[in-house]
Coordinates of C-alpha atoms and ligand atoms in Angstrom, one line a residue:
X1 CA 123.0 87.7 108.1
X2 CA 120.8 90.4 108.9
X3 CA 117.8 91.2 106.9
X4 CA 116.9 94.0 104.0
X5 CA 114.5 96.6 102.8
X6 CA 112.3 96.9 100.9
X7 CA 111.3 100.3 100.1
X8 CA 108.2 100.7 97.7
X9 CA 106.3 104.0 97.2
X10 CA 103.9 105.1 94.6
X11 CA 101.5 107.9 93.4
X12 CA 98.1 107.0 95.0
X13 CA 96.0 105.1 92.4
X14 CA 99.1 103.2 90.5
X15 CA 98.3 99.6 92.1
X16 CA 101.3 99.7 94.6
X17 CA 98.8 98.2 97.3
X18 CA 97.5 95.5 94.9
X19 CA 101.3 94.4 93.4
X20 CA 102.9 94.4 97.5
X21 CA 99.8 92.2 98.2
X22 CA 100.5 89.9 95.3
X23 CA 104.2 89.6 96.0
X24 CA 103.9 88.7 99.9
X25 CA 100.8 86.4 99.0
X26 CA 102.6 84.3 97.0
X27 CA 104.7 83.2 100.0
X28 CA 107.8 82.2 98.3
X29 CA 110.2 85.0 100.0
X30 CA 111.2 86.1 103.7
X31 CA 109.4 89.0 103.5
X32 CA 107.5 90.8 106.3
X33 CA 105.6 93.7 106.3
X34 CA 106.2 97.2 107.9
X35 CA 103.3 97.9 110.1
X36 CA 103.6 102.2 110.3
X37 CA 101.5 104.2 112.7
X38 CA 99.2 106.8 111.9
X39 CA 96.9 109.3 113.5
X40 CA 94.2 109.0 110.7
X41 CA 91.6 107.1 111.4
X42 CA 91.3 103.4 110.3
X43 CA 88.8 102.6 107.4
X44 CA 86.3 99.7 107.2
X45 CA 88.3 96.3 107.5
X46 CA 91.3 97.9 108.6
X47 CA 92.8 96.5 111.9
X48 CA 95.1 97.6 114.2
X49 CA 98.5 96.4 114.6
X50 CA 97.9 95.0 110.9
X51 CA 97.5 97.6 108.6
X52 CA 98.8 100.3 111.0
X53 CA 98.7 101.1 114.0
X54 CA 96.1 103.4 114.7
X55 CA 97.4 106.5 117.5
X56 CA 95.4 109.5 118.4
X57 CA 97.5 112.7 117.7
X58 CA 99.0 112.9 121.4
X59 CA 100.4 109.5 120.8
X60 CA 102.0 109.9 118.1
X61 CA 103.6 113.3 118.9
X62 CA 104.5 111.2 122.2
X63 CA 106.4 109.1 120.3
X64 CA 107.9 111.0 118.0
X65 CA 109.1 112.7 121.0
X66 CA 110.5 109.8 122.7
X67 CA 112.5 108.9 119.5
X68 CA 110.8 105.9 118.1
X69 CA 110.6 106.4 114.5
X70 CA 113.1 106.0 111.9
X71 CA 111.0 108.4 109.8
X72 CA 107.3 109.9 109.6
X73 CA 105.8 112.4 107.2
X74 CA 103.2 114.8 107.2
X75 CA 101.9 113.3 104.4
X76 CA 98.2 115.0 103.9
X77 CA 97.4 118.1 105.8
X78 CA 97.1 116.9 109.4
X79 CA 97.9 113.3 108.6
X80 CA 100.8 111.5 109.8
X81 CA 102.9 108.7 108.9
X82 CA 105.4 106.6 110.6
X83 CA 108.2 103.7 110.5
X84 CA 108.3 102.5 114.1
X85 CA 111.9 101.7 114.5
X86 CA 110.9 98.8 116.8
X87 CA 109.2 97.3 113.6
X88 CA 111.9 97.3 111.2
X89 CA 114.9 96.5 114.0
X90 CA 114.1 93.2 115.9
X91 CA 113.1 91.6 112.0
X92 CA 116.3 92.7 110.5
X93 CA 118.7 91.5 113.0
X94 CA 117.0 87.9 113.0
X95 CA 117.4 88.0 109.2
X96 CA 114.0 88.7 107.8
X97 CA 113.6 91.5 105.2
X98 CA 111.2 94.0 105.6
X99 CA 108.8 95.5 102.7
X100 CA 108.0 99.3 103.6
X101 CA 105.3 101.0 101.8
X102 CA 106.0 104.5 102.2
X103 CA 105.7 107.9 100.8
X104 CA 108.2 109.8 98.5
X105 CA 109.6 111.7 101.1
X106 CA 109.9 108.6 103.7
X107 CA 111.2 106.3 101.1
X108 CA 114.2 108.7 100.1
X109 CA 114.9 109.3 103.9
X110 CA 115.2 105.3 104.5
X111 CA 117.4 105.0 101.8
X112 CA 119.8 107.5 102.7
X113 CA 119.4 106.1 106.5
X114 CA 120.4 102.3 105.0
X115 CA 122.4 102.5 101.8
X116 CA 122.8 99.2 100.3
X117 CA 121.2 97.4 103.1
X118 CA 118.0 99.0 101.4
X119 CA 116.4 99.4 97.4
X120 CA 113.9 101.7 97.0
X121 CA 111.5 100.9 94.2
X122 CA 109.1 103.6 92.4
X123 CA 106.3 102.1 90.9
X124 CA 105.1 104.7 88.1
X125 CA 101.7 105.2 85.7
X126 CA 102.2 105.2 82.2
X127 CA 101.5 108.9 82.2
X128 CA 99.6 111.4 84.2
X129 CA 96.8 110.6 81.6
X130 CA 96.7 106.9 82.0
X131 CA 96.7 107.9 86.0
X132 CA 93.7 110.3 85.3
X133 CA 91.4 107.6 82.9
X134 CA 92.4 104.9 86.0
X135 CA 91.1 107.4 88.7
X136 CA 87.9 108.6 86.0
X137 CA 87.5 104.8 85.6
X138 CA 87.2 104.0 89.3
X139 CA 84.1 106.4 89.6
X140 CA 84.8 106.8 93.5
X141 CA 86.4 110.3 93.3
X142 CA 84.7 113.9 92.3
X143 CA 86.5 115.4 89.2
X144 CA 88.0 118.2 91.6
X145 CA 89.3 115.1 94.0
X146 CA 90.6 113.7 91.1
X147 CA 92.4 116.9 90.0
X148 CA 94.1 117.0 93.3
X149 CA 95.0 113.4 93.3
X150 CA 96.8 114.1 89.8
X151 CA 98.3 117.5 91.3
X152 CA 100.1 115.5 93.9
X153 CA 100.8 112.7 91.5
X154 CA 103.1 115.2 89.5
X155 CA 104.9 115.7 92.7
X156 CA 104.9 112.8 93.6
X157 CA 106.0 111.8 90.3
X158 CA 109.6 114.1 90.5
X159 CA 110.9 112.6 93.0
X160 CA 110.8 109.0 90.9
X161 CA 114.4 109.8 89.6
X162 CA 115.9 109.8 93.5
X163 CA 115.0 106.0 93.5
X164 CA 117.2 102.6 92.6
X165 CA 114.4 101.5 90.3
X166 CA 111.4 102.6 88.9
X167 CA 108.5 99.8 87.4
X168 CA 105.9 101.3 84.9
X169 CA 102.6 100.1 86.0
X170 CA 101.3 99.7 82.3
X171 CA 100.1 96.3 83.0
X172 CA 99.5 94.5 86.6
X173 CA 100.9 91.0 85.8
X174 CA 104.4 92.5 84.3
X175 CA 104.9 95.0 86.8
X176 CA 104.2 92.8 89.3
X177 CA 106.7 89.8 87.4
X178 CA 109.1 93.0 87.5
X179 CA 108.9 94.0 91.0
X180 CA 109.4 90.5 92.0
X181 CA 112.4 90.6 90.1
X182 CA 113.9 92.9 91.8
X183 CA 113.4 92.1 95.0
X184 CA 115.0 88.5 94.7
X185 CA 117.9 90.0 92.9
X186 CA 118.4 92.6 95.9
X187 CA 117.7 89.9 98.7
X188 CA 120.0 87.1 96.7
X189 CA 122.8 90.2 96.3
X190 CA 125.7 90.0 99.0
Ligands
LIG1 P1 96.8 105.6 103.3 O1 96.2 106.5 104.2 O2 96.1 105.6 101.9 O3 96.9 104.2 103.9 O4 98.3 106.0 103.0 C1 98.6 107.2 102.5 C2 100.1 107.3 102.2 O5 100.9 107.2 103.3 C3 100.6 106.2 101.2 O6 101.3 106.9 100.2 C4 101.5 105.4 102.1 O7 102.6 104.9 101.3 C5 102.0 106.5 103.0 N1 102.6 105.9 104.3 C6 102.1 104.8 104.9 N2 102.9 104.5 106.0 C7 103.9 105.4 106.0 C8 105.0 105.6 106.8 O8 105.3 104.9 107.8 N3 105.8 106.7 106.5 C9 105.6 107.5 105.4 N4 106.5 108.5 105.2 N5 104.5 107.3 104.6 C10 103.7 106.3 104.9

């Protein structure tokens, strides 16, 4: 049988990284992970071919000429996003499902691309204000970077309702207990 996806997206700052990272850690599904490509630059710790893979800007217009992803995004000014389709396609076909962690607008294309071969999940803050006291609490970002942040949060946030299932990150064991959830009902459905 061929494999699934997984589609998960999230405003920035709602603990999608932290509950995809507890959910493949714990080893107990056949999940792999989407490896996109970028043209940002990679951050400290970040590798190559693991957490993306890293293309200067001619590459990746290169390949997005050539045809090789199933989606990308502009998703900051200048930075792209990508699902290689040589990622996703090899993995499904032998059977393993694939978790994507995408933006809005890459996670609604997907779905439409893959129907019921693919759930999209939204993973959601309380409300904007819990978002702004988690961002405040972090003490990394200026007040105006927060602002922006919570700016595309909202728009982030409309198009929650264009998804199969949305998780409230209130707390980080239950959302993470109900994300699980879904995912072994999608990969157990027929
Ligand atoms: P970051 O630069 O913080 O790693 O990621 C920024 C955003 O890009 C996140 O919302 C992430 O979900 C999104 N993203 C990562 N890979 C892809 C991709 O292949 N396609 C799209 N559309 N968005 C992606």
């Amino acid at each position: 049988m061929e494999g699934k996806l997984i589609i998960i997206s999230a405003p920035s700052g709602c603990g999608k990284s932290t509950i995809i990272g507890h959910i493949m850690d714990e080893g107990t599904r056949d999940l792999r992970f989407s490896v996109s490509a970028t043209n940002r630059s990679p951050r400290p710790g970040e590798q190559h071919g693991v957490h993306y893979y890293f293309l200067s800007d001619e590459e990746f217009k290169s390949r997005v000429s050539t045809g090789d992803f199933v989606e990308f995004e502009e998703v900051y000014p200048g930075r792209y996003y990508g699902t290689l389709r040589s990622e996703i396609e090899s993995n499904l076909k032998s059977g393993h499902n694939i978790v994507l962690d995408i933006d809005v607008k890459g996670g609604v294309n997907v779905k439409r691309q893959f129907g019921d071969r693919a759930i999209s999940i939204f993973i959601e803050p309380p409300s904007i204000d819990a978002l702004r006291s988690r961002l405040e609490g972090r003490g990394t970002d200026s007040p105006e970077v927060i602002e922006e942040r919570i700016g595309r949060a909202e728009y982030e946030l409309s198009f929650a309702p264009q998804y199969d299932c949305r998780i409230v990150n209130d707390n980080l064991d239950t959302a993470i207990r109900e994300t699980a959830e879904v995912i072994d009902s999608f990969i157990a459905r027929k």
